[in-house]
Coordinates of C-alpha atoms and ligand atoms in Angstrom, one line a residue:
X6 CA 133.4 65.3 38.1
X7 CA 131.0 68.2 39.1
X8 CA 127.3 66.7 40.2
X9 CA 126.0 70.1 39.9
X10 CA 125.1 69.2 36.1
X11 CA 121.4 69.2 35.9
X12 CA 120.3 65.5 35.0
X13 CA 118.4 66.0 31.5
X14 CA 115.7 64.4 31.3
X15 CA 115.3 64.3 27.4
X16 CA 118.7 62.0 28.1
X17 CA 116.7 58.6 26.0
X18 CA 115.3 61.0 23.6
X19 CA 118.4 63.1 22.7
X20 CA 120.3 60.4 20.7
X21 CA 118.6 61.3 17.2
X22 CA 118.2 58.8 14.8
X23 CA 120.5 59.0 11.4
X24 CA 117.3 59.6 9.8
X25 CA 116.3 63.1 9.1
X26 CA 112.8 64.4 7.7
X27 CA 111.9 67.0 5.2
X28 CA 110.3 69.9 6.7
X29 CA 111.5 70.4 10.4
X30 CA 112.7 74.1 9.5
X31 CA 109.5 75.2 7.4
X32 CA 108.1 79.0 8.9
X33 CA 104.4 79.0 9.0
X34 CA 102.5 82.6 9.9
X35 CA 100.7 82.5 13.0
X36 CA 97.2 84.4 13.2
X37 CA 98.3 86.0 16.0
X38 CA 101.0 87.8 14.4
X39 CA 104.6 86.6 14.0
X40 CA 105.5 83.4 12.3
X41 CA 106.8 80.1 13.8
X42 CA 108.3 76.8 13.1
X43 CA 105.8 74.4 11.8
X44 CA 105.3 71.3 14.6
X45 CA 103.9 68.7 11.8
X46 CA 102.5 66.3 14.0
X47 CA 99.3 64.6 11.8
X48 CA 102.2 61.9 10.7
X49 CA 99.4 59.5 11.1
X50 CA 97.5 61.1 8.0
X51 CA 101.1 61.7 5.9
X52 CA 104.3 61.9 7.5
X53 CA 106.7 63.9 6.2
X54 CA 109.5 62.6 3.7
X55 CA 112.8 61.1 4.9
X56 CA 115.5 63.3 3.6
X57 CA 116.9 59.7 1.9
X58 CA 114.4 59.1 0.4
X59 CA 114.2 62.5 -0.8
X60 CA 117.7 62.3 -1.9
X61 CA 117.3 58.7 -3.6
X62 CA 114.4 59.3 -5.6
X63 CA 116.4 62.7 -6.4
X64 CA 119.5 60.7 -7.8
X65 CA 117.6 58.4 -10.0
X66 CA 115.0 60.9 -11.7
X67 CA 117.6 61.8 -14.1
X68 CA 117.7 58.2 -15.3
X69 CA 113.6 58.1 -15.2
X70 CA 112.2 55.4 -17.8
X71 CA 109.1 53.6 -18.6
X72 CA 108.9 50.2 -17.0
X73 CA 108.9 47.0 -18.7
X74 CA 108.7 48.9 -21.6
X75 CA 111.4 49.8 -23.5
X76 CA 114.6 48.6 -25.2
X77 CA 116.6 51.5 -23.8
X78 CA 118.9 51.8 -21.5
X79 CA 117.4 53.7 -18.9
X80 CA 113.9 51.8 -19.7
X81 CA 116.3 48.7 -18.4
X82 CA 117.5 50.3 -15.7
X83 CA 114.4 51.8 -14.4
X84 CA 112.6 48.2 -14.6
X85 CA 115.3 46.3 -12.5
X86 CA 114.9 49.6 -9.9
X87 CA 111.2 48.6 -10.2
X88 CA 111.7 44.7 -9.5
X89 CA 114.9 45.7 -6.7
X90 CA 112.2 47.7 -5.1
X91 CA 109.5 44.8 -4.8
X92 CA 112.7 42.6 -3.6
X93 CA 113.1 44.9 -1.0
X94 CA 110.0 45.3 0.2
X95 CA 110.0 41.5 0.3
X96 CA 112.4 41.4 2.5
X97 CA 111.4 44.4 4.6
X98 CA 108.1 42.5 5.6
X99 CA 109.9 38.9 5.5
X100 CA 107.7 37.7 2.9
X101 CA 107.8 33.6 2.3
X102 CA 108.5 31.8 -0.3
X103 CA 105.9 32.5 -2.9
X104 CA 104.2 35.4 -1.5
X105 CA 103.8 38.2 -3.9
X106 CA 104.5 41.7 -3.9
X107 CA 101.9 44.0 -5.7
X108 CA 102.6 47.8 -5.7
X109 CA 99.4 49.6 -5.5
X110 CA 98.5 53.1 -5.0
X111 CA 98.1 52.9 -0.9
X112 CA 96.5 50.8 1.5
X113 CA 93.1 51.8 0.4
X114 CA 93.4 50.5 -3.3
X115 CA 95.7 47.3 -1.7
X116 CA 92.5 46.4 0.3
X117 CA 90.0 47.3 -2.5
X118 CA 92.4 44.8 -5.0
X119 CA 92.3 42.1 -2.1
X120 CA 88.4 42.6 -2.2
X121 CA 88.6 41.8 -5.8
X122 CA 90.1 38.5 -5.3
X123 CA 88.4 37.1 -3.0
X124 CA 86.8 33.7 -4.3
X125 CA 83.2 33.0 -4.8
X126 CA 81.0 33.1 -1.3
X127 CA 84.0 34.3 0.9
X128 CA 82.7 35.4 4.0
X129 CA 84.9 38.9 5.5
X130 CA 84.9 38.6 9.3
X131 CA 86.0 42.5 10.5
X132 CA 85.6 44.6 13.8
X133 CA 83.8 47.7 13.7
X134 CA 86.8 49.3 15.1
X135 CA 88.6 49.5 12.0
X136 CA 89.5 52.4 9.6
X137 CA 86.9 52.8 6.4
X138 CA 89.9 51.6 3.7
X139 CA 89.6 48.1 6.0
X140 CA 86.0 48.2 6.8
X141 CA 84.2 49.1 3.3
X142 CA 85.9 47.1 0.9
X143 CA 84.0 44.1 1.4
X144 CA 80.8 45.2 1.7
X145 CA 78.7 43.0 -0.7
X146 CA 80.8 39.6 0.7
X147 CA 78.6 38.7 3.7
X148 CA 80.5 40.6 5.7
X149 CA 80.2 40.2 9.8
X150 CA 81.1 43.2 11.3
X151 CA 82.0 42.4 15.0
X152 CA 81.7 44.6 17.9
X153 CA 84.6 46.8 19.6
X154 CA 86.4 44.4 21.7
X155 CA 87.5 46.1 25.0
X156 CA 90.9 44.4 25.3
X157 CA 93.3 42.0 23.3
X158 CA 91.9 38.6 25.5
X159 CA 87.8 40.4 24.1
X160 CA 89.4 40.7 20.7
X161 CA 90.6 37.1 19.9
X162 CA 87.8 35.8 22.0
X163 CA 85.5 37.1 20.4
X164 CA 87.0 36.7 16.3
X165 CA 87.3 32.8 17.6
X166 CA 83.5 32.5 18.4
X167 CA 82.4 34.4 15.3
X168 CA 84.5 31.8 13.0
X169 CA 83.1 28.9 15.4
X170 CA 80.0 29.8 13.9
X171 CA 80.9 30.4 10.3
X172 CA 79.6 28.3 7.6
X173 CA 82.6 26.3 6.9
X174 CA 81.8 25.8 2.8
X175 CA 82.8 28.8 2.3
X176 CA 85.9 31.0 2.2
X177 CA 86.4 33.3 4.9
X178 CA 88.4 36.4 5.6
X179 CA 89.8 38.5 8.6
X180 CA 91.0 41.4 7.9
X181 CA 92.6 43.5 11.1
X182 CA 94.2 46.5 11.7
X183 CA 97.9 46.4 13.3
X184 CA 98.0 49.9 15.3
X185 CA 94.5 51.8 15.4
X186 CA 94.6 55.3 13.6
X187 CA 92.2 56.4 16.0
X188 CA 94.1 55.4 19.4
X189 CA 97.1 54.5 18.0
X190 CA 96.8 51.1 20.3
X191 CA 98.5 47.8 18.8
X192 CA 96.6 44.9 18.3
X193 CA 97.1 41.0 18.4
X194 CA 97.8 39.8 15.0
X195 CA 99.5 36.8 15.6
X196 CA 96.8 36.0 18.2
X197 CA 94.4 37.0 15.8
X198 CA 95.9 35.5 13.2
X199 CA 96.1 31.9 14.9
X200 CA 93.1 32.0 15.8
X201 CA 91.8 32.5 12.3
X202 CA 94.3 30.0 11.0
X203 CA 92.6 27.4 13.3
X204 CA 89.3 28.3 12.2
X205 CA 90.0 27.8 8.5
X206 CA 89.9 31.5 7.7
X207 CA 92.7 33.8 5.9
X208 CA 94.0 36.8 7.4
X209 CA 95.2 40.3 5.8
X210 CA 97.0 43.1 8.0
X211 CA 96.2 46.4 7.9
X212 CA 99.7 47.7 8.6
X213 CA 98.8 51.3 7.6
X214 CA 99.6 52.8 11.1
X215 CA 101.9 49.8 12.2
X216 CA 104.4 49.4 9.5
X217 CA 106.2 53.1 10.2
X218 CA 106.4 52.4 13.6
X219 CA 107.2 48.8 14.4
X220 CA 108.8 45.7 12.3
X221 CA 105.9 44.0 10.5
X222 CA 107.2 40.6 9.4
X223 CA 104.7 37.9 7.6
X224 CA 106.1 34.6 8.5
X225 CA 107.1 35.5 12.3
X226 CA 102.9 37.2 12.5
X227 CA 101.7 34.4 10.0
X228 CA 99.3 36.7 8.6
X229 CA 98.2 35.7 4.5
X230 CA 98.5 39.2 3.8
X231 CA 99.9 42.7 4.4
X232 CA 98.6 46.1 2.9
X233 CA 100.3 49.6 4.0
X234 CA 101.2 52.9 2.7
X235 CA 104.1 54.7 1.0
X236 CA 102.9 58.3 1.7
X237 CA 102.6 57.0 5.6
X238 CA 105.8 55.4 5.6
X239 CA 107.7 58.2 4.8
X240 CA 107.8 58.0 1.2
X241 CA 104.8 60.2 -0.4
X242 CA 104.9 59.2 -4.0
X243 CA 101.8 57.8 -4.6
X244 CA 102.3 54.0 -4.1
X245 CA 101.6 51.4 -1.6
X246 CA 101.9 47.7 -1.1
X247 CA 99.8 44.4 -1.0
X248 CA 102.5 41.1 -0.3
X249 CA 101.2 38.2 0.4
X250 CA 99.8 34.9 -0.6
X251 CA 99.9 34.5 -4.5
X252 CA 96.8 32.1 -4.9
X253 CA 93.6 34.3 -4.4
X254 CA 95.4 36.9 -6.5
X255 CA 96.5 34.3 -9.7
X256 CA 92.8 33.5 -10.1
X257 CA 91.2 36.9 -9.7
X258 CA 90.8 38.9 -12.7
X259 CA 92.9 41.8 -13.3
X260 CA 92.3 44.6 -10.6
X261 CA 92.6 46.8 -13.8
X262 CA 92.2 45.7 -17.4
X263 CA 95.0 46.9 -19.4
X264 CA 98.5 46.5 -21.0
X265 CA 101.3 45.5 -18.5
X266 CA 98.5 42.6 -17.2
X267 CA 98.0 41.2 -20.2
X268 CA 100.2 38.3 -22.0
X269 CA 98.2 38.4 -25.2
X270 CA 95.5 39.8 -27.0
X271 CA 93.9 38.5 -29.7
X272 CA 90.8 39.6 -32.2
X273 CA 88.1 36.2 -32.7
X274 CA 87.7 35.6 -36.0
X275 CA 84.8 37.3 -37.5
X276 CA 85.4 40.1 -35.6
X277 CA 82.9 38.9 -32.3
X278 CA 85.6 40.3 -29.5
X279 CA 88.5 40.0 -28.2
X280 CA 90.5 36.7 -26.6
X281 CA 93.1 38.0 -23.4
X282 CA 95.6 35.6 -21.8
X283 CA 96.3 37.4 -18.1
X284 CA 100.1 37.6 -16.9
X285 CA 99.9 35.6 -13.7
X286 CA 102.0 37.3 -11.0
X287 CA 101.8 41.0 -9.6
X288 CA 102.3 42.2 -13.3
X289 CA 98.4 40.6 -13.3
X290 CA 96.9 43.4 -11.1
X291 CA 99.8 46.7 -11.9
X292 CA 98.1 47.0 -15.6
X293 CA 99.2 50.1 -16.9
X294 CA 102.8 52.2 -16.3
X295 CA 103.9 51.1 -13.0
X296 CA 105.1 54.0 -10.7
X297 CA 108.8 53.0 -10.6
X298 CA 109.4 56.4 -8.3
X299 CA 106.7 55.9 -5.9
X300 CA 108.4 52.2 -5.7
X301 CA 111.4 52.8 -5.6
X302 CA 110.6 55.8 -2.4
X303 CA 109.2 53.1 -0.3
X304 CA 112.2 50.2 -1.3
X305 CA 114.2 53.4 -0.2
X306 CA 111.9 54.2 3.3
X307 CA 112.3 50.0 4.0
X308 CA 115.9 50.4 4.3
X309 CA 116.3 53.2 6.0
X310 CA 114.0 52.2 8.5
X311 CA 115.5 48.7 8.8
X312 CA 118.8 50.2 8.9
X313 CA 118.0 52.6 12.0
X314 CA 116.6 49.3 13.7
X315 CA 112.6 49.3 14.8
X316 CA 113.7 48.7 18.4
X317 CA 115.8 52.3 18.6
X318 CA 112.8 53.9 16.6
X319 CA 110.1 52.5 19.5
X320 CA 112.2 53.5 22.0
X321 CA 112.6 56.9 20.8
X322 CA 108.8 57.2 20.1
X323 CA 107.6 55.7 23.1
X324 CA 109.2 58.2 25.5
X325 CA 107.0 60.7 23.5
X326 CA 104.1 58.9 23.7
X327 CA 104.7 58.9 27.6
X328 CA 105.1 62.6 27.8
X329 CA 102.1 63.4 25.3
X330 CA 100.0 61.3 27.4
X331 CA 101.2 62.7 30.7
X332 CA 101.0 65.9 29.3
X333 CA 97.8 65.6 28.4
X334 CA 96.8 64.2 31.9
X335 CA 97.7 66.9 33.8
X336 CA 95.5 69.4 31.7
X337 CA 91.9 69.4 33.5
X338 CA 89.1 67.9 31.5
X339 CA 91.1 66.1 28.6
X340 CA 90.4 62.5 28.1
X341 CA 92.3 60.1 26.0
X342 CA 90.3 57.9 23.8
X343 CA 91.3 54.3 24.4
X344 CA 90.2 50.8 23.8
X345 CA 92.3 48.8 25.4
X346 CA 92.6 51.2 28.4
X347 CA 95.0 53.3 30.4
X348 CA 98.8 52.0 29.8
X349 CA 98.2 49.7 26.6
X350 CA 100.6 49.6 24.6
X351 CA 100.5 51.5 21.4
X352 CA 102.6 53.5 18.3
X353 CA 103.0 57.4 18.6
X354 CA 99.6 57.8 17.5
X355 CA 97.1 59.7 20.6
X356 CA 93.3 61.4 20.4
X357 CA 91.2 62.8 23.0
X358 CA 88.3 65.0 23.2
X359 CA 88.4 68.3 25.9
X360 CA 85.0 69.0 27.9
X361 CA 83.5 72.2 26.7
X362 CA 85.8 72.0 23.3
X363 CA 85.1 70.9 19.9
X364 CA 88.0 69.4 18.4
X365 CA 87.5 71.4 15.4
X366 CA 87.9 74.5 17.5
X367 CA 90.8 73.1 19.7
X368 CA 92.6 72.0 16.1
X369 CA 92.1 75.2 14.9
X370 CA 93.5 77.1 17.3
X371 CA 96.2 74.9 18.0
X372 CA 97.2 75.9 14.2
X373 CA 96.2 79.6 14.6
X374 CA 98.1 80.5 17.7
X375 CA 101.3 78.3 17.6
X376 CA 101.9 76.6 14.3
X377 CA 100.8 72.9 14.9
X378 CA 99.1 70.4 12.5
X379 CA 96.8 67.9 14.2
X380 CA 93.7 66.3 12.9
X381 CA 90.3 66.5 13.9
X382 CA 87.5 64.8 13.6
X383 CA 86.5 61.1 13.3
X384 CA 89.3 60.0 11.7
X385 CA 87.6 57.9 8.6
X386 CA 86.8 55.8 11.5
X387 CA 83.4 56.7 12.2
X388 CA 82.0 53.6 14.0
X389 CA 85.2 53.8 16.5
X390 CA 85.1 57.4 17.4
X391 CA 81.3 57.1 17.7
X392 CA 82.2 54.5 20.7
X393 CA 84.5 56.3 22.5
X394 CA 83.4 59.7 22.3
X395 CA 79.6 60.1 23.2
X396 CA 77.9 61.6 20.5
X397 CA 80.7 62.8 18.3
X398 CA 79.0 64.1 15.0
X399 CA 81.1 64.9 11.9
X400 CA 82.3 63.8 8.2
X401 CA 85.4 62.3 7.4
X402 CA 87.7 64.4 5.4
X403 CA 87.7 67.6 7.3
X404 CA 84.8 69.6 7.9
X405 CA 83.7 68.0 11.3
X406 CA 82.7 70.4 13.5
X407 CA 82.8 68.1 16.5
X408 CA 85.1 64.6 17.2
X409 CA 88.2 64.2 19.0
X410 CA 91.7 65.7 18.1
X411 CA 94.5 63.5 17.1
X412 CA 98.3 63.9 17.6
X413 CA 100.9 61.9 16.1
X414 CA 104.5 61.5 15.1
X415 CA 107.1 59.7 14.8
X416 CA 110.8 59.6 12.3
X417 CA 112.5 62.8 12.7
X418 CA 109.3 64.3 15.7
X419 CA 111.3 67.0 17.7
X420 CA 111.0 67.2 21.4
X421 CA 110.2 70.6 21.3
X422 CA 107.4 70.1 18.6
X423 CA 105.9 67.8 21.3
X424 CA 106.6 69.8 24.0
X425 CA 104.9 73.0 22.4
X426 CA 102.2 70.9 21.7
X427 CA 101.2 69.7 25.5
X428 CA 101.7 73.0 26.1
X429 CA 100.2 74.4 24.2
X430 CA 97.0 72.3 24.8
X431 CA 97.6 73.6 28.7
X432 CA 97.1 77.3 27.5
X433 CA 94.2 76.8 25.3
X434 CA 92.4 74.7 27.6
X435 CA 93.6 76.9 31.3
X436 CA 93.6 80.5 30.0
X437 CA 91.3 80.3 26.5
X438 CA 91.8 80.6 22.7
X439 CA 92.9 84.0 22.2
X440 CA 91.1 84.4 18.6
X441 CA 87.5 84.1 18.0
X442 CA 86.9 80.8 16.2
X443 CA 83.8 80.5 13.5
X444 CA 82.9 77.3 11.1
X445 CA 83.4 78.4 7.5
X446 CA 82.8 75.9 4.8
X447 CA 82.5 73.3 7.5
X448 CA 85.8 74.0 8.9
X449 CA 87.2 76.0 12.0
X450 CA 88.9 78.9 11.4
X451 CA 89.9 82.6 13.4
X452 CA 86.9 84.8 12.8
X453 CA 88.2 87.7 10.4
X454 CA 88.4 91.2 12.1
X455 CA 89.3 89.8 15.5
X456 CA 93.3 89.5 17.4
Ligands
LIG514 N1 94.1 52.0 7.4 C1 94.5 52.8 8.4 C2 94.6 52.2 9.8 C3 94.8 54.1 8.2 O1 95.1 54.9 9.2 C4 94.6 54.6 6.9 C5 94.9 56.1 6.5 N2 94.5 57.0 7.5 C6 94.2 53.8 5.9 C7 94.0 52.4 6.1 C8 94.1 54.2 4.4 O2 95.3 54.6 4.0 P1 95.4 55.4 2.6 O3 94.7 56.7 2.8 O4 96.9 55.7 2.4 O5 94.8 54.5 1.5

């Protein structure tokens, strides 16, 4: 056998997964002339669809119906497609006995329904670190809003003396993100979680980030609840999931008031209003026509992920986190914004700033000049990417002009979209943008007239 064979070193990254993404082929035009092949790499804002779940929700749209609904045939077949999918999800997150299963529209309306339900007084106990969707829901409960914790050991220790201190008459809440959307860094739920548990207080998951990347199961992390995404999780239909404990949610009143939620309806005699029995259950907060496709996608997303194994999917992505992050490293003046510091683990999720750059201006170019999609900015995690990067200034949503840039990917990433990208971040940085770059309606773009 020859030993002249160069020893690849993309040898753990070439096996690809039998899951496939929408999108890896698409040609976008680059500004400075020519065209490319588009490196999506924001997956932490929307990844890109699996090509099964594509094809699943393509096989059933021809049987679409209304859910729990009609007599029909396909109205039948499209509810029990609506309750396999909660099953699945069930199972997908290893939901207990009892827990429920609420399909919702993402993680931001699952947190916003879970804010609904709390009971009377309950206290929200939530770090400061944590994306808006986690951190504003609960404004208006007493919330305590702890500080950044600077690593896992800060983190527990500091969520066990703020409970120590907790009025214990009333309810309380953590609610904690599973991998940060800023630094992509994992954090200690079960620790967390136990910790909480001890103290009396309920836990939900913010799995937004953490449930495309890694297994999130609710009995092994003992969390009381779990909210996360379909468009995230490779199924962008419009729904997400809450699954969790069935209590809070039985006595709350209907996140929305409507038919589907509602058992019966009566007029008082007299005509003075209107008498409402409430389903009890997850119909209790999906009032109105469930989104059986967005359902259905994510049911579809579970398996495939669960199929391909979590294990093979980390390794995968954590031999491109290492070269992001050694990339990155080697280019003079990038710094990597981290909690937990250098080496913690965490999901294919990276930002950093660049001395002399704007992030805005780095995004940009990084679009302009070689057909990659990163986000700038801070992230919807203003309080976080204040911490880390001194003085970043900017709204969520886009038209920051300063902040930090973020890279991420995962299912179905290329090497070569990750390699063109560390590159790429080389050039810009070593040699210059070679457009002119001007704010325009808040947002970084080539100057016209100029390459
Ligand atoms: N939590 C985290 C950690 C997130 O990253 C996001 C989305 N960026 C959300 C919550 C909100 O998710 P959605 O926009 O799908 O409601």
């Amino acid at each position: 056998m020859s030993t002249a064979a160069p020893v690849a070193p993309a040898r753990a990254l070439a096996p690809l997964l039998p899951l496939a993404v929408l999108g890896h082929d698409v040609r976008v035009p680059l500004a400075t002339g020519g065209e490319t092949t588009y490196a999506a790499l924001d997956y932490a804002a929307s990844a890109p669809a699996l090509r099964r779940v594509w094809d699943d929700v393509a096989a059933y749209a021809p049987y679409y119906g209304s859910v729990h609904r009609g007599a029909g045939h396909l109205s039948q077949l499209s509810t029990r497609l609506f309750e396999d999918a909660r099953a699945t999800v069930a199972r997908f997150l290893g939901c207990r006995p009892g827990d429920q299963v609420v399909f919702t529209r993402s993680t931001t309306d699952s947190l916003n329904l879970l804010a609904g339900a709390l009971p009377r007084g309950c206290q929200v106990f939530v770090f400061e670190t944590e994306h808006h969707a986690a951190l504003l829901p609960w404004r208006g409960h007493g919330t305590v809003c702890l500080p950044a914790p600077r690593s896992h050991e800060q983190a527990v220790r500091t969520l066990d003396e703020a409970l120590a201190d907790r009025d214990r008459t009333r309810p309380a809440l953590v609610c904690v993100t599973g991998a940060s959307n800023v630094t992509g860094e994992l954090w200690p739920v079960s620790a967390l979680a136990s910790v909480a548990h001890a103290h009396g207080a309920r836990i939900v998951l913010d799995a937004a980030q953490l449930a495309p990347h890694r297994a999130v199961d609710i009995t092994a992390l003992d969390v009381d609840w779990v909210a996360f995404s379909g468009h995230k999780l490779y199924a962008p239909f419009g729904s997400g999931v809450l699954a969790g404990r069935a209590d809070w949610l039985a006595e709350a009143e209907p996140y929305l008031a409507g038919g589907g939620a509602s058992r019966q309806v009566v007029t008082r005699e007299g005509g003075g209003g209107l008498d409402v029995v409430w389903h009890d259950g997850a119909a209790r907060h999906e009032a109105g026509s469930p989104n059986v496709i967005g359902a259905h996608a994510i049911a579809s997303a579970c398996t495939a992920l669960t199929e391909a194994g979590f294990d093979a999917l980390a390794e995968r992505e954590d031999a491109l986190v290492r070269r992001v992050a050694d990339g990155l490293a080697a280019v003079p003046g990038v710094r990597v914004l981290s909690l937990f510091g250098p080496g913690a683990p965490r999901v294919g999720v990276l930002s950093f700033v660049v001395a002399g750059w704007s992030g805005g201006r780095l995004a940009a170019a990084l679009s302009a000049e070689y057909g990659i999609g990163v986000r700038d900015g801070l992230f919807c995690a203003h309080p976080l990417v204040r911490a880390l990067v001194d003085g970043a200034a900017g709204e969520c949503g886009g038209d920051a002009p300063s902040g930090a840039v973020r890279v991420s990917f995962g299912v179905g990433t290329p090497d070569e979209h990750v390699q063109r990208f560390v590159r790429a971040v080389g050039e810009l940085v070593r040699r210059g943008a070679r457009l002119d770059y001007v704010v325009e309606d808040g947002h970084w773009r080539p100057a016209r007239g100029r390459g």
